[in-house]
């Protein structure tokens, strides 16, 4: 038989064990609840990323169509400009050929005038057979010469006009853009190892090699780059490291603005 003291001791032992198991169960419950919350957060984050990815995929075709349309429009304008240039060059060649023929005609008419005897050397008292015809031919030659000279001047004026209108539009735009301040763009990528950047500006915006660009961040100038290579829509620029403050680096998204040219 258990004594009363033994029963009391067993009761205390059971109570102690119950308390220990209770603490362990509480800790385990909290741990399981934390893992469940983390799993739920991870699931929600994965779902958010999936939805964002689907939206990006859904919007991509429309963006691609718009980009293709802009590209096609640019190609059509370029083809039209090239056709206009070829037509202008052809017209210029034709005008120059006509001008050369006119100059040859003028030279022939002047030769005829030089070979024709002056009218005052023909004696009035000794009329010569065909003297009237000779005078008529002389006047006609002079009229033809005057007409040829006028045509030559008109052709020369047309050729000068043609040369001005035949100048390609792109070079005119590029020169104007390169001389005019305010051309600005964005840094697309930065290569810190070789100290160069890629810009979203190119020859179409008037950018030229050796152009200098100021680098701005939040409206404040942080440094300078020098353009080393130009493509139609992009350009590569070397970072002028001496223009950067200590600890400052050019980053994608920084603004660049035309500052001048060293060429």
CSV table of C-alpha atoms in Angstrom, one decimal:
chain,number,residue,atom,x,y,z
A,1,UNK,CA,0.0,0.0,0.0
A,2,UNK,CA,1.2,3.4,-0.8
A,3,UNK,CA,1.5,5.8,2.1
A,4,UNK,CA,0.0,9.2,2.0
A,5,UNK,CA,3.5,10.7,1.4
A,6,UNK,CA,4.1,8.4,-1.5
A,7,UNK,CA,0.8,9.4,-3.1
A,8,UNK,CA,1.6,13.1,-2.5
A,9,UNK,CA,5.0,12.6,-4.2
A,10,UNK,CA,3.5,10.8,-7.2
A,11,UNK,CA,0.9,13.6,-7.5
A,12,UNK,CA,3.6,16.2,-7.5
A,13,UNK,CA,5.6,14.2,-10.1
A,14,UNK,CA,2.6,13.9,-12.4
A,15,UNK,CA,1.9,17.6,-12.0
A,16,UNK,CA,5.5,18.5,-12.9
A,17,UNK,CA,5.4,16.2,-15.9
A,18,UNK,CA,2.2,17.7,-17.0
A,19,UNK,CA,3.6,21.2,-16.8
A,20,UNK,CA,6.7,20.2,-18.7
A,21,UNK,CA,4.6,18.6,-21.5
A,22,UNK,CA,2.4,21.7,-21.5
A,23,UNK,CA,5.4,23.9,-22.1
A,24,UNK,CA,6.8,21.6,-24.8
A,25,UNK,CA,3.4,21.5,-26.5
A,26,UNK,CA,3.1,25.3,-26.4
A,27,UNK,CA,6.5,25.8,-27.9
A,28,UNK,CA,5.8,23.2,-30.6
A,29,UNK,CA,2.5,24.9,-31.4
A,30,UNK,CA,4.2,28.2,-31.8
A,31,UNK,CA,6.8,26.8,-34.0
A,32,UNK,CA,4.3,25.0,-36.2
A,33,UNK,CA,2.2,28.3,-36.3
A,34,UNK,CA,5.3,30.2,-37.4
A,35,UNK,CA,6.1,27.7,-40.2
A,36,UNK,CA,2.5,27.8,-41.3
A,37,UNK,CA,2.7,31.6,-41.5
A,38,UNK,CA,6.0,31.5,-43.5
A,39,UNK,CA,4.5,28.9,-45.9
A,40,UNK,CA,1.4,31.1,-46.4
A,41,UNK,CA,3.6,34.2,-47.0
A,42,UNK,CA,5.7,32.2,-49.5
A,43,UNK,CA,2.6,31.0,-51.3
A,44,UNK,CA,1.2,34.5,-51.5
A,45,UNK,CA,4.4,35.9,-52.8
A,46,UNK,CA,4.6,33.1,-55.4
A,47,UNK,CA,1.1,33.8,-56.5
A,48,UNK,CA,1.8,37.6,-56.7
A,49,UNK,CA,4.9,36.9,-58.9
A,50,UNK,CA,2.8,34.5,-61.1
A,51,UNK,CA,0.1,37.1,-61.6
A,52,UNK,CA,2.7,39.8,-62.4
A,53,UNK,CA,4.4,37.5,-64.9
A,54,UNK,CA,1.1,36.7,-66.6
A,55,UNK,CA,0.3,40.4,-66.9
A,56,UNK,CA,3.7,41.0,-68.4
A,57,UNK,CA,3.2,38.2,-71.0
A,58,UNK,CA,-0.3,39.6,-71.8
A,59,UNK,CA,1.0,43.1,-72.4
A,60,UNK,CA,4.0,42.0,-74.4
A,61,UNK,CA,2.1,41.4,-77.8
A,62,UNK,CA,0.7,44.8,-77.7
A,63,UNK,CA,4.1,46.3,-77.0
A,64,UNK,CA,5.6,44.2,-79.7
A,65,UNK,CA,3.0,45.3,-82.3
A,66,UNK,CA,3.6,49.0,-81.3
A,67,UNK,CA,7.3,48.6,-81.6
A,68,UNK,CA,7.0,46.8,-85.0
A,69,UNK,CA,4.7,49.6,-86.2
A,70,UNK,CA,7.2,52.3,-85.2
A,71,UNK,CA,10.0,50.3,-86.8
A,72,UNK,CA,8.0,49.9,-90.0
A,73,UNK,CA,7.1,53.6,-90.1
A,74,UNK,CA,10.8,54.5,-89.6
A,75,UNK,CA,11.9,52.2,-92.4
A,76,UNK,CA,9.2,53.6,-94.7
A,77,UNK,CA,10.4,57.1,-94.1
A,78,UNK,CA,14.0,56.1,-94.7
A,79,UNK,CA,13.1,54.3,-97.9
A,80,UNK,CA,11.1,57.4,-99.0
A,81,UNK,CA,14.0,59.7,-98.2
A,82,UNK,CA,16.4,57.5,-100.2
A,83,UNK,CA,14.0,57.4,-103.2
A,84,UNK,CA,13.7,61.2,-103.1
A,85,UNK,CA,17.5,61.5,-102.9
A,86,UNK,CA,18.0,59.2,-105.9
A,87,UNK,CA,15.3,61.1,-107.9
A,88,UNK,CA,17.0,64.4,-107.0
A,89,UNK,CA,20.4,63.1,-108.1
A,90,UNK,CA,18.9,61.8,-111.4
A,91,UNK,CA,17.3,65.2,-112.1
A,92,UNK,CA,20.6,66.9,-111.2
A,93,UNK,CA,22.5,64.7,-113.7
A,94,UNK,CA,19.9,65.4,-116.4
A,95,UNK,CA,20.1,69.2,-115.7
A,96,UNK,CA,23.9,69.1,-115.9
A,97,UNK,CA,23.8,67.2,-119.2
A,98,UNK,CA,21.4,69.8,-120.6
A,99,UNK,CA,23.6,72.6,-119.3
A,100,UNK,CA,26.6,71.1,-121.0
A,101,UNK,CA,24.7,70.9,-124.3
A,102,UNK,CA,23.7,74.5,-123.8
A,103,UNK,CA,27.3,75.5,-123.2
A,104,UNK,CA,28.4,73.6,-126.4
A,105,UNK,CA,25.7,75.4,-128.3
A,106,UNK,CA,26.9,78.8,-127.0
A,107,UNK,CA,30.5,78.0,-128.0
A,108,UNK,CA,29.3,77.0,-131.5
A,109,UNK,CA,27.3,80.2,-131.9
A,110,UNK,CA,30.2,82.3,-130.8
A,111,UNK,CA,32.4,80.6,-133.3
A,112,UNK,CA,29.8,81.4,-136.0
A,113,UNK,CA,29.8,85.1,-134.9
A,114,UNK,CA,33.6,85.2,-134.9
A,115,UNK,CA,33.7,83.8,-138.4
A,116,UNK,CA,31.1,86.2,-139.8
A,117,UNK,CA,32.5,89.4,-141.4
A,118,UNK,CA,31.5,92.6,-139.7
A,119,UNK,CA,28.6,94.4,-141.4
A,120,UNK,CA,30.5,97.7,-141.8
A,121,UNK,CA,33.1,95.9,-144.0
A,122,UNK,CA,30.6,95.2,-146.7
A,123,UNK,CA,30.6,98.3,-149.1
A,124,UNK,CA,27.1,99.8,-149.7
A,125,UNK,CA,28.2,100.8,-153.2
A,126,UNK,CA,29.0,97.2,-154.1
A,127,UNK,CA,26.1,95.1,-153.0
A,128,UNK,CA,27.1,91.4,-152.8
A,129,UNK,CA,24.8,88.6,-153.7
A,130,UNK,CA,23.3,87.1,-150.5
A,131,UNK,CA,24.3,90.1,-148.3
A,132,UNK,CA,20.8,90.3,-146.9
A,133,UNK,CA,20.8,86.6,-146.1
A,134,UNK,CA,24.1,87.1,-144.3
A,135,UNK,CA,22.7,89.9,-142.2
A,136,UNK,CA,19.6,87.9,-141.3
A,137,UNK,CA,21.8,84.9,-140.3
A,138,UNK,CA,23.9,87.1,-138.2
A,139,UNK,CA,20.9,88.5,-136.3
A,140,UNK,CA,19.4,85.0,-135.9
A,141,UNK,CA,22.7,83.8,-134.5
A,142,UNK,CA,22.8,86.6,-132.0
A,143,UNK,CA,19.3,85.9,-130.9
A,144,UNK,CA,20.1,82.2,-130.5
A,145,UNK,CA,23.2,83.1,-128.5
A,146,UNK,CA,21.2,85.4,-126.2
A,147,UNK,CA,18.5,82.6,-125.7
A,148,UNK,CA,21.2,80.0,-125.0
A,149,UNK,CA,22.8,82.3,-122.4
A,150,UNK,CA,19.5,82.8,-120.6
A,151,UNK,CA,18.8,79.0,-120.7
A,152,UNK,CA,22.3,78.4,-119.3
A,153,UNK,CA,21.6,80.8,-116.4
A,154,UNK,CA,18.2,79.1,-115.7
A,155,UNK,CA,19.8,75.7,-115.7
A,156,UNK,CA,22.6,76.8,-113.4
A,157,UNK,CA,20.0,78.2,-111.0
A,158,UNK,CA,18.0,75.0,-111.1
A,159,UNK,CA,21.1,72.9,-110.4
A,160,UNK,CA,21.9,75.0,-107.4
A,161,UNK,CA,18.3,74.7,-106.1
A,162,UNK,CA,18.4,70.9,-106.7
A,163,UNK,CA,21.7,70.6,-104.8
A,164,UNK,CA,20.2,72.4,-101.8
A,165,UNK,CA,17.0,70.3,-101.8
A,166,UNK,CA,18.9,67.0,-102.5
A,167,UNK,CA,20.9,67.3,-99.2
A,168,UNK,CA,19.7,64.3,-97.0
A,169,UNK,CA,17.4,65.2,-94.2
A,170,UNK,CA,19.2,63.1,-91.6
A,171,UNK,CA,22.5,64.9,-91.9
A,172,UNK,CA,20.8,68.2,-91.6
A,173,UNK,CA,18.9,67.1,-88.6
A,174,UNK,CA,22.0,65.6,-87.0
A,175,UNK,CA,24.1,68.7,-87.5
A,176,UNK,CA,21.3,70.9,-86.1
A,177,UNK,CA,20.8,68.5,-83.1
A,178,UNK,CA,24.6,68.3,-82.4
A,179,UNK,CA,24.9,72.1,-82.4
A,180,UNK,CA,21.8,72.7,-80.4
A,181,UNK,CA,21.9,72.3,-76.6
A,182,UNK,CA,19.3,70.3,-74.8
A,183,UNK,CA,19.7,66.8,-76.4
A,184,UNK,CA,19.1,64.5,-73.4
A,185,UNK,CA,18.7,60.8,-72.8
A,186,UNK,CA,19.2,58.0,-70.2
A,187,UNK,CA,21.9,55.6,-69.2
A,188,UNK,CA,20.8,52.1,-70.1
A,189,UNK,CA,23.7,50.1,-68.7
A,190,UNK,CA,27.0,50.6,-67.0
A,191,UNK,CA,30.2,48.6,-67.2
A,192,UNK,CA,32.2,49.5,-64.1
A,193,UNK,CA,35.1,47.2,-65.0
A,194,UNK,CA,35.8,49.1,-68.2
A,195,UNK,CA,34.3,52.5,-67.2
A,196,UNK,CA,31.8,52.8,-70.1
A,197,UNK,CA,28.0,53.3,-70.4
A,198,UNK,CA,25.4,52.5,-73.0
A,199,UNK,CA,23.0,55.4,-73.8
A,200,UNK,CA,19.5,55.4,-75.4
A,201,UNK,CA,20.7,58.1,-77.8
A,202,UNK,CA,22.3,57.7,-81.1
A,203,UNK,CA,22.9,59.1,-84.6
A,204,UNK,CA,19.1,59.7,-85.1
A,205,UNK,CA,19.1,62.1,-82.2
A,206,UNK,CA,22.2,64.0,-83.6
A,207,UNK,CA,24.8,62.4,-81.3
A,208,UNK,CA,28.3,62.2,-82.7
A,209,UNK,CA,31.6,60.7,-81.6
A,210,UNK,CA,33.7,62.8,-79.2
A,211,UNK,CA,30.5,64.6,-77.9
A,212,UNK,CA,30.6,65.3,-74.2
A,213,UNK,CA,27.5,64.5,-72.0
A,214,UNK,CA,26.8,65.7,-68.5
A,215,UNK,CA,25.5,63.0,-66.2
A,216,UNK,CA,22.6,64.2,-63.9
A,217,UNK,CA,20.9,62.5,-61.0
A,218,UNK,CA,17.8,64.1,-59.4
A,219,UNK,CA,18.7,67.2,-61.3
A,220,UNK,CA,22.2,67.5,-60.0
A,221,UNK,CA,25.3,67.1,-62.2
A,222,UNK,CA,27.4,64.1,-60.8
A,223,UNK,CA,29.9,63.7,-63.7
A,224,UNK,CA,30.7,63.6,-67.3
A,225,UNK,CA,31.0,61.0,-70.2
A,226,UNK,CA,32.6,61.2,-73.6
A,227,UNK,CA,30.9,59.5,-76.5
A,228,UNK,CA,33.2,57.0,-78.2
A,229,UNK,CA,30.9,55.0,-80.5
A,230,UNK,CA,27.6,55.9,-82.1
A,231,UNK,CA,24.9,53.7,-83.6
A,232,UNK,CA,21.5,54.8,-85.1
A,233,UNK,CA,19.6,54.4,-81.8
A,234,UNK,CA,22.3,53.9,-79.1
A,235,UNK,CA,25.8,55.1,-78.2
A,236,UNK,CA,28.7,54.1,-76.0
A,237,UNK,CA,30.4,56.6,-73.8
A,238,UNK,CA,33.5,56.5,-71.7
A,239,UNK,CA,33.1,57.7,-68.1
A,240,UNK,CA,35.4,60.6,-67.3
A,241,UNK,CA,36.4,59.3,-63.9
A,242,UNK,CA,38.1,62.6,-62.9
A,243,UNK,CA,34.7,64.3,-63.1
A,244,UNK,CA,33.1,62.0,-60.5
A,245,UNK,CA,33.1,62.9,-56.8
A,246,UNK,CA,34.7,60.3,-54.5
A,247,UNK,CA,32.4,57.3,-54.0
A,248,UNK,CA,30.0,58.4,-56.7
A,249,UNK,CA,29.3,56.0,-59.6
A,250,UNK,CA,27.2,56.4,-62.8
A,251,UNK,CA,24.2,54.1,-62.6
A,252,UNK,CA,21.5,52.9,-65.0
A,253,UNK,CA,18.7,55.4,-65.1
A,254,UNK,CA,20.9,58.5,-64.7
A,255,UNK,CA,20.1,61.3,-67.1
A,256,UNK,CA,22.6,62.6,-69.7
A,257,UNK,CA,22.5,65.9,-71.5
A,258,UNK,CA,24.6,67.2,-74.4
A,259,UNK,CA,27.4,69.5,-73.2
A,260,UNK,CA,29.5,70.0,-76.4
A,261,UNK,CA,31.9,68.4,-78.8
A,262,UNK,CA,35.6,68.0,-78.9
A,263,UNK,CA,35.8,67.3,-82.6
